[in-house]
CSV table of C-alpha atoms and ligand atoms in Angstrom, one decimal:
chain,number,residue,atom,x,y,z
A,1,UNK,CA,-23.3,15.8,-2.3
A,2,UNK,CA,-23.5,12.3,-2.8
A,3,UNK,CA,-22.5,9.9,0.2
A,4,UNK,CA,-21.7,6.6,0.7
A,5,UNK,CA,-24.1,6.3,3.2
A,6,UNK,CA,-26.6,7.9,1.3
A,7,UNK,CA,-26.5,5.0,-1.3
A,8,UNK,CA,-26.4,2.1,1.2
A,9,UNK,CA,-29.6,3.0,2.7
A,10,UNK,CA,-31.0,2.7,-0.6
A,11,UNK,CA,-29.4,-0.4,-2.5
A,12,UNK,CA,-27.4,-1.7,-0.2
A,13,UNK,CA,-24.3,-2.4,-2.6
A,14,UNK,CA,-25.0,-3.1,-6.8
A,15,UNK,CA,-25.1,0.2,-7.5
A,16,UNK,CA,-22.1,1.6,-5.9
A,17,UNK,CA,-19.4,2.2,-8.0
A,18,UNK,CA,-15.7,2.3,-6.9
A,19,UNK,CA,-12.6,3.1,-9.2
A,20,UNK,CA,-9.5,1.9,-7.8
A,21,UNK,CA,-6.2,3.5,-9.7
A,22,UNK,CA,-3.1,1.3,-9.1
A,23,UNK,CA,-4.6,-1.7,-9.1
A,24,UNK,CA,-2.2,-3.5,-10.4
A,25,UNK,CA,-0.4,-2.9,-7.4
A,26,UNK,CA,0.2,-4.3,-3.9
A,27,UNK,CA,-2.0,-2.4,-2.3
A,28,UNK,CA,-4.2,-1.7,-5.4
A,29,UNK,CA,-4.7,-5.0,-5.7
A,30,UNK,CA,-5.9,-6.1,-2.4
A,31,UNK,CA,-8.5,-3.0,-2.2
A,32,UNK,CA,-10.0,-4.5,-5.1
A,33,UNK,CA,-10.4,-7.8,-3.9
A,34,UNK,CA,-11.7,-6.4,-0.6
A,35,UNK,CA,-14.1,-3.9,-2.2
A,36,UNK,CA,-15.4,-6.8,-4.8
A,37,UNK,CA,-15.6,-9.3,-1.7
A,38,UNK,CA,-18.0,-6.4,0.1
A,39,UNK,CA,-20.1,-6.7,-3.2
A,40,UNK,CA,-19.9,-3.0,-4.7
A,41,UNK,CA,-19.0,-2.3,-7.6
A,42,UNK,CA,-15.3,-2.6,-8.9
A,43,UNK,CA,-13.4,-0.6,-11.5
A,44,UNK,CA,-9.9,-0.7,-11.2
A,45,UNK,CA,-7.2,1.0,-13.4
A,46,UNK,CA,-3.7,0.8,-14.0
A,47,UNK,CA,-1.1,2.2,-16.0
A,48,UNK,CA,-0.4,-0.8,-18.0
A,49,UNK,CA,-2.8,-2.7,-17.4
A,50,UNK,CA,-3.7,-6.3,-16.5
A,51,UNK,CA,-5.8,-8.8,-18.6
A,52,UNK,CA,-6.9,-10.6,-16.3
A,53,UNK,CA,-5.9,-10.1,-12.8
A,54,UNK,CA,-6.4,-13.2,-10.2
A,55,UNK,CA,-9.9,-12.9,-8.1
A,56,UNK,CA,-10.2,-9.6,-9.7
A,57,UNK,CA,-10.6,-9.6,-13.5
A,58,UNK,CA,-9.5,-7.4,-16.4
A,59,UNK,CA,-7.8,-4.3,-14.9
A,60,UNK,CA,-8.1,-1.0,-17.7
A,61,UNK,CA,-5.2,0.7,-18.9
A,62,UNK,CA,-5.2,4.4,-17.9
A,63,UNK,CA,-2.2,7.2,-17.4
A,64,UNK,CA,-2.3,9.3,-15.0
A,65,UNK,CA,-0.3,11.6,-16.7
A,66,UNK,CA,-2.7,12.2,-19.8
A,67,UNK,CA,-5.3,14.2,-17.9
A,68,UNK,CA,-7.7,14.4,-20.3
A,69,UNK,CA,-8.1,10.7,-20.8
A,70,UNK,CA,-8.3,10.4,-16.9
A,71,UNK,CA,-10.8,13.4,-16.7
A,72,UNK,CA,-12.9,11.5,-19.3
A,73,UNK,CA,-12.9,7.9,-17.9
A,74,UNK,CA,-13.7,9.2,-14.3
A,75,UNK,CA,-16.2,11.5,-16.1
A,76,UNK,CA,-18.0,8.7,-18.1
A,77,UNK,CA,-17.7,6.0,-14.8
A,78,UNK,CA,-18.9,8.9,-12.5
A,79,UNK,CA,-17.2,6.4,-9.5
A,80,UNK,CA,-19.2,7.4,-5.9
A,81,UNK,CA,-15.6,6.8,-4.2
A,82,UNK,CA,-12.2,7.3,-6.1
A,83,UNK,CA,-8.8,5.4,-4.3
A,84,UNK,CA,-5.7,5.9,-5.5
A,85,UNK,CA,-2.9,3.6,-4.8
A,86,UNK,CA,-1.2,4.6,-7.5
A,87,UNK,CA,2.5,6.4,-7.3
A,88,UNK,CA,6.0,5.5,-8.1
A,89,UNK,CA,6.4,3.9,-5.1
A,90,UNK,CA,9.7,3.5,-4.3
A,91,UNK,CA,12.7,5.9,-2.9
A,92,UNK,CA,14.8,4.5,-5.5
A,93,UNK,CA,12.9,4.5,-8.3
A,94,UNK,CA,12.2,8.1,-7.6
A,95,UNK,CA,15.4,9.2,-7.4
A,96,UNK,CA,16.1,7.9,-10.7
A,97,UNK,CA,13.3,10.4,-12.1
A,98,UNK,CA,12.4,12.5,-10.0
A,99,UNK,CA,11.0,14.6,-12.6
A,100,UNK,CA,8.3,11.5,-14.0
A,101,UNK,CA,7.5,11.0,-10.5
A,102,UNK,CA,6.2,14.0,-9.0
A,103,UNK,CA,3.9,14.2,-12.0
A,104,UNK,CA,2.5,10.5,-11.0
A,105,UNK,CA,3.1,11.1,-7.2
A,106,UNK,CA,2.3,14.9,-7.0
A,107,UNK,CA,0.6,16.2,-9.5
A,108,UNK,CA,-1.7,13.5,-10.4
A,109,UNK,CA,-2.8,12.8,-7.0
A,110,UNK,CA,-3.9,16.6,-6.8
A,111,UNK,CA,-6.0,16.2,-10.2
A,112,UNK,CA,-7.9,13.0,-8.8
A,113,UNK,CA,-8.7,15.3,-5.5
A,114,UNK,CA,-10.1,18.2,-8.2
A,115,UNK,CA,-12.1,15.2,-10.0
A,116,UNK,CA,-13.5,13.9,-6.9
A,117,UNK,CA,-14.7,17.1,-5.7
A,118,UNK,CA,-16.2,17.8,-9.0
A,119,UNK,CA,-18.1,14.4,-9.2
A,120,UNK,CA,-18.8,14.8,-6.0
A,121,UNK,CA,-17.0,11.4,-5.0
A,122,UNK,CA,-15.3,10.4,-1.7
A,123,UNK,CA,-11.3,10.9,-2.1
A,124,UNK,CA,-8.9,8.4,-0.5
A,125,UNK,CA,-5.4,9.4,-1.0
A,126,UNK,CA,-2.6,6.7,0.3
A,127,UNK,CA,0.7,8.1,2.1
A,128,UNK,CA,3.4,7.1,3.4
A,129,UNK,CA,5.3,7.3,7.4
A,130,UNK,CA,8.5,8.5,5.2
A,131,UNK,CA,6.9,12.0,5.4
A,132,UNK,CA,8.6,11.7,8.7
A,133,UNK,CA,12.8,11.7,9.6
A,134,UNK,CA,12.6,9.2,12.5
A,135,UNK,CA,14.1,11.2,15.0
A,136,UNK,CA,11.0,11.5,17.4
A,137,UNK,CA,9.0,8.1,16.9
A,138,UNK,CA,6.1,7.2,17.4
A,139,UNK,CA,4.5,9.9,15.6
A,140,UNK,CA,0.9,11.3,15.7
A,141,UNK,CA,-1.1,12.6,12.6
A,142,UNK,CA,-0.3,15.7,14.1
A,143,UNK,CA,3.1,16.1,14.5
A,144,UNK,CA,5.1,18.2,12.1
A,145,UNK,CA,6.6,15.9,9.3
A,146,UNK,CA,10.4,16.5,7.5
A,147,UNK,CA,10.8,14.2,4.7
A,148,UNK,CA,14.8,12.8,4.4
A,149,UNK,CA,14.2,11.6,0.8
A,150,UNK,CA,13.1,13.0,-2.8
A,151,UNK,CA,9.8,10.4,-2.1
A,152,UNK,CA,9.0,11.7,1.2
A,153,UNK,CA,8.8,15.2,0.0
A,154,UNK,CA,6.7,14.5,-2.9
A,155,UNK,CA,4.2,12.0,-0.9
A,156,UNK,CA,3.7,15.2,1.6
A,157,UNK,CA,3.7,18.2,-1.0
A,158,UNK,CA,0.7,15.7,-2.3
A,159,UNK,CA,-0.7,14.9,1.2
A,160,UNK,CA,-1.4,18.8,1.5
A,161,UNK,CA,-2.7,19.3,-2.3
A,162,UNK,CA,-5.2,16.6,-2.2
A,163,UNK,CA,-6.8,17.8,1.1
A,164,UNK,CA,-6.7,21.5,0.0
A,165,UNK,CA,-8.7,20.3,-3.7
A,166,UNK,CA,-11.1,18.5,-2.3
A,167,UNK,CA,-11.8,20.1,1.3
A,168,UNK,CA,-13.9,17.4,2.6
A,169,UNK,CA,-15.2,13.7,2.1
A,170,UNK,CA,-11.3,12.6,1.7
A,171,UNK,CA,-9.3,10.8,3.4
A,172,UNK,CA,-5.3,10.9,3.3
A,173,UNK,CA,-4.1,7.5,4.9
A,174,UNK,CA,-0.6,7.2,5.5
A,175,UNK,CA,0.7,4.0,6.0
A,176,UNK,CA,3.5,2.0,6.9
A,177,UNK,CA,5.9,-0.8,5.4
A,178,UNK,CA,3.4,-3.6,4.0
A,179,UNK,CA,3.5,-7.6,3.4
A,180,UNK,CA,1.6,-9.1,0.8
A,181,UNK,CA,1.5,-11.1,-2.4
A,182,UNK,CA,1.7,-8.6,-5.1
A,183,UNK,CA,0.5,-9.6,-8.5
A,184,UNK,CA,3.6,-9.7,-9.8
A,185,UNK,CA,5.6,-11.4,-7.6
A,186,UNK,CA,8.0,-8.6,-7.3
A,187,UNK,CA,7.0,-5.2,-4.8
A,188,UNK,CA,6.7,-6.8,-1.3
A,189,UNK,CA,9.4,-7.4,1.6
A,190,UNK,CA,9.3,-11.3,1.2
A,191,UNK,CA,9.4,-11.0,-2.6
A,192,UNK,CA,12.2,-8.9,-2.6
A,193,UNK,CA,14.1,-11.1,-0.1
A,194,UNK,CA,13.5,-14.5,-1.7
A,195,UNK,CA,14.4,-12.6,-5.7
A,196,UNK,CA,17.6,-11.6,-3.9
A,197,UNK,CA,18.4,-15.0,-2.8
A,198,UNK,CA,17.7,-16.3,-5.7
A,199,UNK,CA,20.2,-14.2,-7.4
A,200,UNK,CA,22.9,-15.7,-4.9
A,201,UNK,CA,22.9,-12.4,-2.6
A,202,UNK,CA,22.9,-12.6,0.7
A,203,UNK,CA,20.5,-8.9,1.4
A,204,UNK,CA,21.5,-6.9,4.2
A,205,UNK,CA,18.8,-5.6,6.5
A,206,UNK,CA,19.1,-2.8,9.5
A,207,UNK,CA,19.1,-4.4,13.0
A,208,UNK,CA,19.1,-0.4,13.7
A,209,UNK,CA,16.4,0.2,11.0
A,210,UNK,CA,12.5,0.6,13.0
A,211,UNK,CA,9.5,-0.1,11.3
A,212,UNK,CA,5.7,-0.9,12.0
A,213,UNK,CA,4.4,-3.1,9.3
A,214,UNK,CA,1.2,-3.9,8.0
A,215,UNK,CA,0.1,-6.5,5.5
A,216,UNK,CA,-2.0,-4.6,2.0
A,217,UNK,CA,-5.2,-7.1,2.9
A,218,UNK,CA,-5.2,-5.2,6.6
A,219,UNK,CA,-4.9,-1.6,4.9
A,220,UNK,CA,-7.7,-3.2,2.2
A,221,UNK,CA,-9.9,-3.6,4.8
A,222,UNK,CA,-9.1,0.0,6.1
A,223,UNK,CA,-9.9,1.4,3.2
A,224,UNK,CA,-13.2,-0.1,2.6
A,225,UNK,CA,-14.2,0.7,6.0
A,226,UNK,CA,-13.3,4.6,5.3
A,227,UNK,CA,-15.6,4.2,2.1
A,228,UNK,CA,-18.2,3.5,4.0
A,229,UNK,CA,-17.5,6.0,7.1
A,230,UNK,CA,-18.3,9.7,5.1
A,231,UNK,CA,-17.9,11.2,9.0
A,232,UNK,CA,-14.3,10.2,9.0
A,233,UNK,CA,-12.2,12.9,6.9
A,234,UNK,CA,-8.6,14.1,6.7
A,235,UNK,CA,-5.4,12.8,8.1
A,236,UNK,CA,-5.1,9.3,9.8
A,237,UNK,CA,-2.1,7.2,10.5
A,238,UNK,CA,-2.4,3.3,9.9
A,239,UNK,CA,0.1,0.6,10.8
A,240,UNK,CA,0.3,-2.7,11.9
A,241,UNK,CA,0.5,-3.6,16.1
A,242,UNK,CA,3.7,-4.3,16.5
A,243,UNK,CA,7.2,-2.4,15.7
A,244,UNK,CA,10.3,-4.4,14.7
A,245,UNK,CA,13.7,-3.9,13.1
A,246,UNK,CA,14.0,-4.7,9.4
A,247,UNK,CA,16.3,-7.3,10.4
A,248,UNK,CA,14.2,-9.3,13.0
A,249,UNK,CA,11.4,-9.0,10.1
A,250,UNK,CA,13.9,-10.5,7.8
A,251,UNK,CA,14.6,-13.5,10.1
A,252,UNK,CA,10.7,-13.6,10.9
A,253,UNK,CA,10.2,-13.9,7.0
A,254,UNK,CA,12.9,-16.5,7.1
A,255,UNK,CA,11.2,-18.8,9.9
A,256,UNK,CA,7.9,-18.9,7.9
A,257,UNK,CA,9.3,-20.2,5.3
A,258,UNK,CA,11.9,-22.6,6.6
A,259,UNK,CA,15.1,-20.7,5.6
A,260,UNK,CA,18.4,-20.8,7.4
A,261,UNK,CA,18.7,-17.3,8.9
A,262,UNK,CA,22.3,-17.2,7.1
A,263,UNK,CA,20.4,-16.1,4.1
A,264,UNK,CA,20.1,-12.9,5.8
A,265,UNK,CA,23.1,-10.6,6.7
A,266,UNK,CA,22.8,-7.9,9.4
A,267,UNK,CA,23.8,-4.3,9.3
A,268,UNK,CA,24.0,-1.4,11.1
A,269,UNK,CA,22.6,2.0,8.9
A,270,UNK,CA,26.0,3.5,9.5
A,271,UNK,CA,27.3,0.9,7.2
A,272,UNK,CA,25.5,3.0,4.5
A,273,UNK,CA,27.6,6.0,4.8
A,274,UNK,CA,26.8,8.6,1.6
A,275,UNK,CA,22.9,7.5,1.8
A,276,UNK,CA,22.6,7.4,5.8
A,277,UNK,CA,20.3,10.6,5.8
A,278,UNK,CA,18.3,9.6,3.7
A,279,UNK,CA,16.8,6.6,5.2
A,280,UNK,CA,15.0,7.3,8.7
A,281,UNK,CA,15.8,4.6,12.0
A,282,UNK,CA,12.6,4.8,13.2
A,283,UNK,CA,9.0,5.1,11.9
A,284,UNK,CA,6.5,4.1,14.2
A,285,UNK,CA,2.9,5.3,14.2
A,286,UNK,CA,0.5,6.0,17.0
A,287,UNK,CA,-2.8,4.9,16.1
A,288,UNK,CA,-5.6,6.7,17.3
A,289,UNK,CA,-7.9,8.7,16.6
A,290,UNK,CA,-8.6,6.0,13.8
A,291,UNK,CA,-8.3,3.1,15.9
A,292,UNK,CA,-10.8,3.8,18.0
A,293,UNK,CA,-13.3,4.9,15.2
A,294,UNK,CA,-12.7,1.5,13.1
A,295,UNK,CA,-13.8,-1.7,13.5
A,296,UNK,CA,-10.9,-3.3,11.8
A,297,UNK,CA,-8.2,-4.1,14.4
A,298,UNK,CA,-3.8,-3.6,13.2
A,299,UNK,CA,-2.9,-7.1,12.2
A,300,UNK,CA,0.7,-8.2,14.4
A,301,UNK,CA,3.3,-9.3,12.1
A,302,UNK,CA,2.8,-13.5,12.7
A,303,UNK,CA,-1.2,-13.0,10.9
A,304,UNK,CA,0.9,-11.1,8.4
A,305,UNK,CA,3.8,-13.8,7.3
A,306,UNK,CA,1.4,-16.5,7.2
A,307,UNK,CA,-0.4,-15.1,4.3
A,308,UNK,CA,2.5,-14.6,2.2
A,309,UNK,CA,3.0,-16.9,-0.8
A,310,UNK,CA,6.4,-18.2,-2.4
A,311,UNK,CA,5.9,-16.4,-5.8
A,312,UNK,CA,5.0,-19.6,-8.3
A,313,UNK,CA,8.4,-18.6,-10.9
A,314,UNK,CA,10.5,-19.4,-7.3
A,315,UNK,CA,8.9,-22.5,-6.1
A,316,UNK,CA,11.4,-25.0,-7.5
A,317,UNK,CA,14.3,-22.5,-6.0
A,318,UNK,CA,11.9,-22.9,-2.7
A,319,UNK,CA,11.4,-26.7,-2.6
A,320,UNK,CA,15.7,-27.3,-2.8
A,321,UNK,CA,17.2,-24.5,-1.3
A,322,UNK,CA,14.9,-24.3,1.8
A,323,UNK,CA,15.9,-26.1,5.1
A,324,UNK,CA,12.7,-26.9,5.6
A,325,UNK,CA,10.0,-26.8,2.9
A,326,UNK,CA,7.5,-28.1,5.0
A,327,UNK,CA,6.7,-24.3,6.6
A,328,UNK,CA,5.4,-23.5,3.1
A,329,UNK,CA,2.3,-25.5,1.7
A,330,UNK,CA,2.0,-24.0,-2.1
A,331,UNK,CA,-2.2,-23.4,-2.3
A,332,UNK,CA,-3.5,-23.8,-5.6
A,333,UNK,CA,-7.1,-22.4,-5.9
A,334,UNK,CA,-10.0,-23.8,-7.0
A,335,UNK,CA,-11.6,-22.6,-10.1
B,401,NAP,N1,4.4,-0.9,-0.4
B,401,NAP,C1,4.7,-0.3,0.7
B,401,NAP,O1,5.4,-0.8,1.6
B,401,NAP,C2,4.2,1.1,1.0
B,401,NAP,C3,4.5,1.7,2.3
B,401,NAP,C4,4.0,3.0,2.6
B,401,NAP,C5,3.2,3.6,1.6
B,401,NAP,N2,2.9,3.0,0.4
B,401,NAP,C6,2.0,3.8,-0.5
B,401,NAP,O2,0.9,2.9,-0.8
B,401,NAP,C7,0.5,3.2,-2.2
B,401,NAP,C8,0.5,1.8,-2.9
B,401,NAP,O3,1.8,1.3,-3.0
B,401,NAP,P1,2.2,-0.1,-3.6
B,401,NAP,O4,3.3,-0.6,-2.9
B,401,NAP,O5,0.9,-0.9,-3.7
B,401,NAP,O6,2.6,0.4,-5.1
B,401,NAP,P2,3.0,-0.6,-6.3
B,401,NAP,O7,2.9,-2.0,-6.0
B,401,NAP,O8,4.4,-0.1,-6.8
B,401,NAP,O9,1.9,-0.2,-7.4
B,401,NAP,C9,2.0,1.1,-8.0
B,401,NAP,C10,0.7,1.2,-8.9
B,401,NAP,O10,0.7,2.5,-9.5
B,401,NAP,C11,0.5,2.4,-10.9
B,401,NAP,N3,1.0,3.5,-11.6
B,401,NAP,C12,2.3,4.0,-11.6
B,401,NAP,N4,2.5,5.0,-12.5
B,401,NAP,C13,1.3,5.2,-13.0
B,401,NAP,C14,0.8,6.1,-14.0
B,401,NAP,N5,1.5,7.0,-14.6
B,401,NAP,N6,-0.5,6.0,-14.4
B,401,NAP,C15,-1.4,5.1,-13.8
B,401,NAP,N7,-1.0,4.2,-12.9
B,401,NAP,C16,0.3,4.3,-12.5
B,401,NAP,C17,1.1,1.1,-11.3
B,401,NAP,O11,0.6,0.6,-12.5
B,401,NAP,P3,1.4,-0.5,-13.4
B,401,NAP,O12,1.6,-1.7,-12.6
B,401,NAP,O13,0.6,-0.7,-14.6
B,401,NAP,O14,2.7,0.2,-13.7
B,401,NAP,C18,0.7,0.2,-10.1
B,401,NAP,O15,-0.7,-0.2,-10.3
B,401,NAP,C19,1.4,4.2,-2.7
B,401,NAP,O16,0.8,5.5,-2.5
B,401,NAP,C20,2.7,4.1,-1.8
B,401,NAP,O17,3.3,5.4,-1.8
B,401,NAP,C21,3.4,1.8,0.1
């Protein structure tokens, strides 16, 4: 079986070949930046498709769903290490199929394990902490999870399929809430927050609602590192270093960027009576073993906000509504 290892002793990076699916996302994204910074070889995949994705370059349309078209790309590529970031990736957007997205979040993530383990490729799998209620945090990789939510239950029925199809050199990683600057301006805390203002809401967040955030570039890095660590297979938790309420994140977000905190309203998760049980109080992760194995260290959530970007189609909204636009300098890159 071929390992990463293997390779690097032998080229040290051209001729390892990484296939990233969901890279148009979030996450996706930042693992291909990361991997392409670390000089292997990047192919990244999404499900519509991206012509030209910033610091990463044209991104190939693939479904997950048509399995034969995904059995023959992985086939032809023959990747050393497949990462999937891909899923419908939020509650509500399950709920509205659940059907559609157990096939993307399920069943797909089972038939990359079986490809990987024919190609003989290293398997990381992303998770998720909402396998877990939030009755009994923090939780180990080991403790016994109970999903409150149709997403939770279908990111743990795949948690168990992917490790059974490919037995070992995989890696399941669950994860926590992340910052970031996704490539569409649209999937991350901040993004969410400032597209809500903009619409003239004032969004509620939990000041009884417990999370342990992480930024995508940290869990990048993570995932790289795990491409390159064959010894280190199975479960593993990942989060950031500190644990907050979604509120005090809010009003966090809010000081980076110079925005009164009245943009923000606080609630209590008892104000969301019908929907209450389905939305854990408290996910917080312990982090070792993998801690202690890696040499990237959780990021705290101040490293996190100051990466974040004002998406460019809010900017103007930015520069007049913010009380102090002077927390946020817009970076234009160099070409
Ligand atoms: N974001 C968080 O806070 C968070 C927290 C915990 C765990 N996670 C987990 O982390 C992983 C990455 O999440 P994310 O937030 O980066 O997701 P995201 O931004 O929503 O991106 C989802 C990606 O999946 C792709 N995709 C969806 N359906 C597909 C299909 N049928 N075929 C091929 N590709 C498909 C999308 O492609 P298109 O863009 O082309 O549609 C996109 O690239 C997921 O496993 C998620 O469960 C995320």
């Amino acid at each position: 079986m071929y390992r990463l290892e293997d390779g690097l002793e032998h080229d040290k990076f051209a001729n390892v070949k990484i296939a990233i699916l969901g890279a148009s996302g979030l996450l996706g994204s930042a693992v291909c930046r990361t991997v392409l910074r670390r000089k292997y070889k990047v192919h990244p995949f999404s499900f519509s498709g991206v012509e030209n994705l910033p610091e990463v370059g044209p991104v190939r349309s693939l479904d997950l769903l048509e399995g034969e078209d995904l059995t023959r790309a992985l086939f032809d590529l023959w990747p050393e290490v497949i990462v999937n970031c891909a899923a419908v990736s939020s509650p509500d957007t399950v709920d509205e199929d659940p059907v559609h997205a157990r096939r993307v979040n399920v069943d797909a993530a089972e038939k990359l394990g079986q490809i990987a383990s024919h190609l003989g490729a290293r398997y990381l799998h992303v998770s998720t902490d909402l396998v877990f209620d939030g009755t009994a945090s923090p939780y180990r990789s080991t403790d016994v999870p109970a999903p409150v939510n149709e997403y939770g239950r279908q990111k743990l029925d795949a948690e168990s399929l992917v490790l059974q199809a490919c037995e070992d050199n995989v890696v399941v990683l669950r994860i926590t809430l992340l910052n970031g600057n996704s490539p569409t301006g649209q999937r991350s805390q901040h993004e969410k927050l400032l597209r809500a203002m903009v619409a003239g809401q004032t969004p509620t967040l939990f000041e009884d609602e417990f999370r342990q955030p992480s930024s995508a570039d940290n869990v990048a890095e993570v995932l790289v590192e795990l491409c390159e660590r064959p010894q280190l297979n199975g479960l593993f938790h990942w989060a950031g270093a500190e644990r907050l309420s979604r509120y005090e994140l809010g009003l966090r977000i809010c000081a980076r960027f110079g925005l009164s905190p009245d943009c923000l309203t606080k609630g209590k998760r008892s104000d969301l009576a019908g929907k209450l049980g389905e939305r854990p109080g408290d996910l917080a992760f312990v982090l070792e073993p993998l801690v202690g194995k890696l040499k990237t260290r959780p990021s705290d959530v101040s490293s996190q906000l100051e990466e974040l970007r004002v998406p460019d189609d809010l900017y103007d909204w930015y520069r007049s509504h913010a009380e102090d636009p002077s927390r946020y300098i817009r970076r234009f890159k160099i070409s």
